mmCIF file of C-alpha atoms in Angstrom:
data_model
loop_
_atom_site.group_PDB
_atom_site.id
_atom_site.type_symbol
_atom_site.label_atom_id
_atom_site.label_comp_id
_atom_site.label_asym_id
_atom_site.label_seq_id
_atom_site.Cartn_x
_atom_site.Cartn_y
_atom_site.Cartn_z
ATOM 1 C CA UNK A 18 17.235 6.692 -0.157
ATOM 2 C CA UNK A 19 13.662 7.649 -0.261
ATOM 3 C CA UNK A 20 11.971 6.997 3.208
ATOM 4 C CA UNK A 21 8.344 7.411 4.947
ATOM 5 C CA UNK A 22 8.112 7.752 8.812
ATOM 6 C CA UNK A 23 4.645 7.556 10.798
ATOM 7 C CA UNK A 24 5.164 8.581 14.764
ATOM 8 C CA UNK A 25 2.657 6.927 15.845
ATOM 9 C CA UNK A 26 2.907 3.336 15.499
ATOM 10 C CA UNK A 27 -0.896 2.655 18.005
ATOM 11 C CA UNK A 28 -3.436 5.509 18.845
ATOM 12 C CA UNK A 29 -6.387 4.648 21.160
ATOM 13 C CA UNK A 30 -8.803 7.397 20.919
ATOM 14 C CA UNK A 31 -12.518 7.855 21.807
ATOM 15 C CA UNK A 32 -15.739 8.982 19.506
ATOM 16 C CA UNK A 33 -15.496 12.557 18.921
ATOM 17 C CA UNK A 34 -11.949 12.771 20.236
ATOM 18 C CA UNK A 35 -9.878 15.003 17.109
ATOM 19 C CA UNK A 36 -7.274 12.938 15.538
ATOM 20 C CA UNK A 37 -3.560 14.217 13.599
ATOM 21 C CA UNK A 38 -1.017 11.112 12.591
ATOM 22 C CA UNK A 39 2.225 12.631 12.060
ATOM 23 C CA UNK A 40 3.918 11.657 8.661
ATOM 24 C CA UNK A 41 7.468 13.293 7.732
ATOM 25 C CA UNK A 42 9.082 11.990 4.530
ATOM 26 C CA UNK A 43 12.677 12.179 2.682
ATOM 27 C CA UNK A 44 12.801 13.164 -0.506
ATOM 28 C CA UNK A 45 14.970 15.651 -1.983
ATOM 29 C CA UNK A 46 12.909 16.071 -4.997
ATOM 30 C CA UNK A 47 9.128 16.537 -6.005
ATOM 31 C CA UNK A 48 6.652 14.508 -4.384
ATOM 32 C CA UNK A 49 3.445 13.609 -4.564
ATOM 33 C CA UNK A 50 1.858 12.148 -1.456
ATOM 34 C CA UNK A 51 -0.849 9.590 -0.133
ATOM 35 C CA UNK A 52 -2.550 8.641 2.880
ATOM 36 C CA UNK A 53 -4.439 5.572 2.302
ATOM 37 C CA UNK A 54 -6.847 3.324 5.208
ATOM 38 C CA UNK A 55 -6.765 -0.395 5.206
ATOM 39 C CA UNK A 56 -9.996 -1.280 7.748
ATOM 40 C CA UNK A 57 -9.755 -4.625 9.160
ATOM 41 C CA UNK A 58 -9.699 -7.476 7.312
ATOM 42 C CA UNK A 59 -9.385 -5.520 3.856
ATOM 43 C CA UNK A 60 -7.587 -3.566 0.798
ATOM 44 C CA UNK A 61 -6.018 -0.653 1.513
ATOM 45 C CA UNK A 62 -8.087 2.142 -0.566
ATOM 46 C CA UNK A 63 -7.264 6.020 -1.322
ATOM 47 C CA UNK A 64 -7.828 8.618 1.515
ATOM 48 C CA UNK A 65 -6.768 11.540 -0.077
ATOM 49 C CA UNK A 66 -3.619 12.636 -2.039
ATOM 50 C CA UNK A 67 -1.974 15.721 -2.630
ATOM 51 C CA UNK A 68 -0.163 16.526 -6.172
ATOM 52 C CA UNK A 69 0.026 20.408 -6.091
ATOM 53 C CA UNK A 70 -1.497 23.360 -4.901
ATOM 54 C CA UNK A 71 -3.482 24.158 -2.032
ATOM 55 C CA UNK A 72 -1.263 22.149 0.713
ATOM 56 C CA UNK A 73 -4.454 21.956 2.416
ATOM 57 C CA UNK A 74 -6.028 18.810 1.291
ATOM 58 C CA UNK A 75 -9.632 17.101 2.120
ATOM 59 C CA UNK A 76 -10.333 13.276 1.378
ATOM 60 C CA UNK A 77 -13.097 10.959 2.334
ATOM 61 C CA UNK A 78 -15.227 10.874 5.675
ATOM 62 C CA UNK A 79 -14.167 13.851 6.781
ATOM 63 C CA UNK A 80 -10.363 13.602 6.812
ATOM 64 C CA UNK A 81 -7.562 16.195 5.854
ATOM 65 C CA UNK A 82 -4.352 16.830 5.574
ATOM 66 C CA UNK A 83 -1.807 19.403 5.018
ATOM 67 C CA UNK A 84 1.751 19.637 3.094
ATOM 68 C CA UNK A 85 4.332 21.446 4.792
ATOM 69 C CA UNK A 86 7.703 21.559 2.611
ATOM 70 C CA UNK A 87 9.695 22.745 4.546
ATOM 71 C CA UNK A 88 9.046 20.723 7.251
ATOM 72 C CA UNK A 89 8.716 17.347 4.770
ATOM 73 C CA UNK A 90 5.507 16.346 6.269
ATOM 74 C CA UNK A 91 2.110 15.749 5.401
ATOM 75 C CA UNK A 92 -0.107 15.012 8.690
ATOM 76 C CA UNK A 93 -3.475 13.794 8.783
ATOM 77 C CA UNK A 94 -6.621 14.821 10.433
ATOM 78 C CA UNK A 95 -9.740 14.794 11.429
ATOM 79 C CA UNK A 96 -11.863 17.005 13.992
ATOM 80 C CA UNK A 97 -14.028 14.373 15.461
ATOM 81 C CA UNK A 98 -13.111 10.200 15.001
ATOM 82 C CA UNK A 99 -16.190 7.467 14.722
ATOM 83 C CA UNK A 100 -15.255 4.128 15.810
ATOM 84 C CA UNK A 101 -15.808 2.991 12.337
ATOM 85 C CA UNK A 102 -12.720 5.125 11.108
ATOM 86 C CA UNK A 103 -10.725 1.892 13.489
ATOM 87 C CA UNK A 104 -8.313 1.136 10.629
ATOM 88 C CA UNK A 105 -4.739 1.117 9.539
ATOM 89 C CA UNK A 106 -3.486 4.467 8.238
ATOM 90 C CA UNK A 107 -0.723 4.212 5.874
ATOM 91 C CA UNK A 108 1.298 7.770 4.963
ATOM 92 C CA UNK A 109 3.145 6.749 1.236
ATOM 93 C CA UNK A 110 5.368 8.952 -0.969
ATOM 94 C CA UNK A 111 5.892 9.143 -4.662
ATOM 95 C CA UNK A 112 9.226 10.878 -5.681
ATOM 96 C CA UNK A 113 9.097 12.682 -9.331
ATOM 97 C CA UNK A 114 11.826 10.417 -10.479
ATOM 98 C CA UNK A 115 10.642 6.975 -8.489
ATOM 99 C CA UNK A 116 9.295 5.179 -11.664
ATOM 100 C CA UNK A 117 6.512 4.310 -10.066
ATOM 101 C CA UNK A 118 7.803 3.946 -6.860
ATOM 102 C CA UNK A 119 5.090 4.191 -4.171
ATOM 103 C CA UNK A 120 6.814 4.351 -0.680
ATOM 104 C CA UNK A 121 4.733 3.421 2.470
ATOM 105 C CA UNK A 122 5.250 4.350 5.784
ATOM 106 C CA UNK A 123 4.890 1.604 8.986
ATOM 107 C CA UNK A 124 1.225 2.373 9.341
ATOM 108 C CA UNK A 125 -0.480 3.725 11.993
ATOM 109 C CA UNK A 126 -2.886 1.632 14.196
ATOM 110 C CA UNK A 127 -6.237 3.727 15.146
ATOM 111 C CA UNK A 128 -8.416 1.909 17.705
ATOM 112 C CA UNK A 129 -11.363 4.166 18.105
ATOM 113 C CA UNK A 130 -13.520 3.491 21.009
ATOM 114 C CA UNK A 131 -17.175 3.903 21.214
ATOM 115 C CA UNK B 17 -17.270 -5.216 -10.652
ATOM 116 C CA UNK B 18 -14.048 -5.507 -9.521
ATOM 117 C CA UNK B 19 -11.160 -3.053 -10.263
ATOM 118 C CA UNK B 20 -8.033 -5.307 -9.160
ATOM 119 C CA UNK B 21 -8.980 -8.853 -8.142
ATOM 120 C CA UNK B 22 -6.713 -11.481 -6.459
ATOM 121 C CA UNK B 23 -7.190 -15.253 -6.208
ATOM 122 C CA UNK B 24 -6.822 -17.197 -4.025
ATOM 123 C CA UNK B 25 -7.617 -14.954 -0.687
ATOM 124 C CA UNK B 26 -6.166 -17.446 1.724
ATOM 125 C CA UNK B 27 -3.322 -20.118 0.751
ATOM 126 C CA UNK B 28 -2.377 -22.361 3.090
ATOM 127 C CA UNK B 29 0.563 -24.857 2.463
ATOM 128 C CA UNK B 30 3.560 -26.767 3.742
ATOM 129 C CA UNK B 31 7.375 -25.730 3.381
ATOM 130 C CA UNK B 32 8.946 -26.488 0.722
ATOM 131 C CA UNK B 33 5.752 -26.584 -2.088
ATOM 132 C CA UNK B 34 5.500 -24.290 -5.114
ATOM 133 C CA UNK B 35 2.337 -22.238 -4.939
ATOM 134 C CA UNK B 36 1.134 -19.117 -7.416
ATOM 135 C CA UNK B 37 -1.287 -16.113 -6.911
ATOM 136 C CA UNK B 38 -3.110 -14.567 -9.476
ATOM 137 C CA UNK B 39 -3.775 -11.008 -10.256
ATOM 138 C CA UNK B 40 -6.138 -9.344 -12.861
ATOM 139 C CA UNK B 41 -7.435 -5.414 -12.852
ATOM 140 C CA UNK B 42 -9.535 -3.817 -15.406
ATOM 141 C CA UNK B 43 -8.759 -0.636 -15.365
ATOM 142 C CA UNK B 44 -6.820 -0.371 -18.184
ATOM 143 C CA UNK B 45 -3.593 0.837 -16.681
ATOM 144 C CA UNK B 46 0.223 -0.262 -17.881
ATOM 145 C CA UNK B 47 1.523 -0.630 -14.707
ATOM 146 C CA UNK B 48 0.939 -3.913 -12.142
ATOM 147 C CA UNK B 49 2.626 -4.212 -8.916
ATOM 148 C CA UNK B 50 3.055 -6.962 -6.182
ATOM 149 C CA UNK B 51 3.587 -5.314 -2.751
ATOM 150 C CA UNK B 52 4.626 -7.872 0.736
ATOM 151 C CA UNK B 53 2.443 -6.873 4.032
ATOM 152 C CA UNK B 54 4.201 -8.319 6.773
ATOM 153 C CA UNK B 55 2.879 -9.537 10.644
ATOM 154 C CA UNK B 56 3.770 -6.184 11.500
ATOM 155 C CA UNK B 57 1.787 -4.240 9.011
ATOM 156 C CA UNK B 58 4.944 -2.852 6.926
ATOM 157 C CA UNK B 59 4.217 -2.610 2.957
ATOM 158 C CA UNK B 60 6.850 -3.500 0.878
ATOM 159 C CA UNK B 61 7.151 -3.176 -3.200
ATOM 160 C CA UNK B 62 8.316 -6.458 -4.782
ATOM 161 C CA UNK B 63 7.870 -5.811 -8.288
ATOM 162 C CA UNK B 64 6.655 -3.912 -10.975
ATOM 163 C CA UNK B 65 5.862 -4.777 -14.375
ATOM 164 C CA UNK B 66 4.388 -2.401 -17.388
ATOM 165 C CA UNK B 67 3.128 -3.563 -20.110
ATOM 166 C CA UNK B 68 4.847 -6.861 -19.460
ATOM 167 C CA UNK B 69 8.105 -5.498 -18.929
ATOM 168 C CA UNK B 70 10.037 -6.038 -15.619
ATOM 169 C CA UNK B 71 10.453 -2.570 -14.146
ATOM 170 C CA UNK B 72 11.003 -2.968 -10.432
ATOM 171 C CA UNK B 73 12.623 -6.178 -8.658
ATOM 172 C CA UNK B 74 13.279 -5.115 -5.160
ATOM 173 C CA UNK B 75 16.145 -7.566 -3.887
ATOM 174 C CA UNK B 76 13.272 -10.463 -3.443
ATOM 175 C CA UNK B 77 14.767 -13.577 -3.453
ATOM 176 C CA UNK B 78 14.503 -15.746 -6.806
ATOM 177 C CA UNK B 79 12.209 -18.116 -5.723
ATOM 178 C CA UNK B 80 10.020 -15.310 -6.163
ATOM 179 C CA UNK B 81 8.948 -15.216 -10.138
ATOM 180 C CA UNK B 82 6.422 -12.709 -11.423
ATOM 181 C CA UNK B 83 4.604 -13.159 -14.803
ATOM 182 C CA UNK B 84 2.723 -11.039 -16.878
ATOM 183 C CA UNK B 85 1.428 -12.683 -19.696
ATOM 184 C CA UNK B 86 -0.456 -8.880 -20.536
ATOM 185 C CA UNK B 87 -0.787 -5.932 -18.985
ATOM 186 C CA UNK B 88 -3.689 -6.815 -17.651
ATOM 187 C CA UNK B 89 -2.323 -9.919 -15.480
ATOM 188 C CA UNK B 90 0.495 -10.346 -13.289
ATOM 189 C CA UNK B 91 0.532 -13.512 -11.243
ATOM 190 C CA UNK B 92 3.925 -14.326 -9.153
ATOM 191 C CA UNK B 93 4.649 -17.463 -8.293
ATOM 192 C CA UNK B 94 6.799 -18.632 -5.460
ATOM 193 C CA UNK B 95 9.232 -21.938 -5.535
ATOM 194 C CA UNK B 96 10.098 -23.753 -2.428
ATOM 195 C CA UNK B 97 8.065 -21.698 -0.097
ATOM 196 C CA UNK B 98 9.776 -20.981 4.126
ATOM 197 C CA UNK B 99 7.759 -19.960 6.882
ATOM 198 C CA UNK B 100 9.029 -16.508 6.559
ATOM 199 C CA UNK B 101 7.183 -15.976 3.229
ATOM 200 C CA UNK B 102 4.125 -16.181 5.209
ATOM 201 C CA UNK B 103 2.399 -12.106 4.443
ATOM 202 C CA UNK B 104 -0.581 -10.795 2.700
ATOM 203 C CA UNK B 105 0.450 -10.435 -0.728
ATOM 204 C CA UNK B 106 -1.296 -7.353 -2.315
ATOM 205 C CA UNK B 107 -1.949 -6.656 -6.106
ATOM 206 C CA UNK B 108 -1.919 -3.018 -7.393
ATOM 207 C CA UNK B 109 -2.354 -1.371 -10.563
ATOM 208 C CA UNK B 110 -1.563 2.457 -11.799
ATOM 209 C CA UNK B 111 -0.167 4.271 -14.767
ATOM 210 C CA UNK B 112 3.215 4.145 -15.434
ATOM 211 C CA UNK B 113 5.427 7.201 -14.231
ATOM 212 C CA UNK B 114 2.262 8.184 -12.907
ATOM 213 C CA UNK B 115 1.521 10.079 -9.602
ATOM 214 C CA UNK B 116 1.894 7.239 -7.728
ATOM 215 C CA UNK B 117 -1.718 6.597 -7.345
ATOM 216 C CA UNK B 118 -2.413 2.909 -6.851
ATOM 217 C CA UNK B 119 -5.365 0.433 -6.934
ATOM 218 C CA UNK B 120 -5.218 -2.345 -4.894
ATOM 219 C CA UNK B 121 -5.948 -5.741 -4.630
ATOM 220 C CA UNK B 122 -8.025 -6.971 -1.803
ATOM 221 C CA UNK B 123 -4.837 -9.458 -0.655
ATOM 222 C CA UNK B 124 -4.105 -13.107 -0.380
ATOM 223 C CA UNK B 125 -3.297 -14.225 2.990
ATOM 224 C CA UNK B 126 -0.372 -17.040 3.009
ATOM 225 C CA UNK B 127 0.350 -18.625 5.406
ATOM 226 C CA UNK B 128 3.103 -21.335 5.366
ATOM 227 C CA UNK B 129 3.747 -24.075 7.812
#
């Protein structure tokens, strides 16, 4: 069965401190892949997404992340965190044949400190 | 204006009462999803309708009813609600067999007592 796992369940970091939250997935077959941010108290909304190509891919305020296949994981970063990027970070997969399917990992909790 | 809007935001009931939440987007997509946020954060897909067919039912119990009168609506209502049911129920919408790409609600809190 298709799967998401996020290592880091809480991460307490201060301002300007770099970030990377570890997502690995299972999925035998294509995938396309998600990292979305719910900030407190509302919807979760699109961080970046990677379809194809460059593995390498850049989202909104700053963040990033990068396929590796052969490692099934798609990490997120950024260099330097604000305390306004305090949020929920949720890794999700799509698999080619998953109808649909969008498959979320338990979420990371980032508690940015000013 | 919004993309996917949810009513109410907060429900608050007793055991045992019959509630509904509504869902409408305007983005013109075929596909409309209800996904469970638990205490703990964890996202779960309930269901899945497109164009107002049933798509995905992911083992939720039957007092659990979506209804999509078009494809622009899906509301689910919930019979004889427990204390467990108590989540943020989110709204999404995409394209069907899409990339997976969602648009989400902004939640309704319920809370049962």
């Amino acid at each position: 069965a298709q799967s998401v796992s996020q290592h880091n369940h809480h991460v307490i970091l201060s301002e300007a401190a770099s970030l990377e939250l570890g997502c690995n997935y299972s999925y035998g077959g294509t995938v396309n892949l998600f990292w979305y941010v719910q900030y407190p108290g509302q919807h979760l909304q699109l961080l970046l997404k990677y379809f194809s190509g460059d593995p390498l891919v850049k989202g909104i305020k700053g963040f990033e992340a990068e396929f590796i296949k052969s490692k099934f994981s798609f990490n997120l970063r950024k260099p330097s965190v604000q305390w306004s990027d305090t949020a929920e970070y949720f890794c999700a997969v799509h698999g080619s044949s998953n109808t649909g399917k969008l498959i979320f990992g338990q979420g990371t909790t980032l508690q940015v400190k000013p | 204006d919004t993309a996917v809007s949810q009513t109410p935001k907060y429900l608050v009931t007793q055991m045992g009462n019959d509630k509904s939440i509504k869902c409408e987007q305007n983005l013109g997509h075929d596909t409309m999803y209800w996904y469970k946020q638990d205490s703990k954060k964890f996202l779960k897909i309930m269901f899945s309708y497109n164009n107002k067919e049933l798509i995905i039912n992911e083992t939720v119990p039957n007092r659990f009813s979506p209804k999509s009168p078009d494809k622009a609506h899906l509301n689910l209502h919930i019979n004889s609600l427990e204390l467990g049911d108590s989540a943020v129920y989110f709204c999404a919408a995409g394209a069907f067999l899409n990339t997976g790409e969602l648009f989400f609600g902004e939640g309704s809190r319920l809370t049962v007592l």
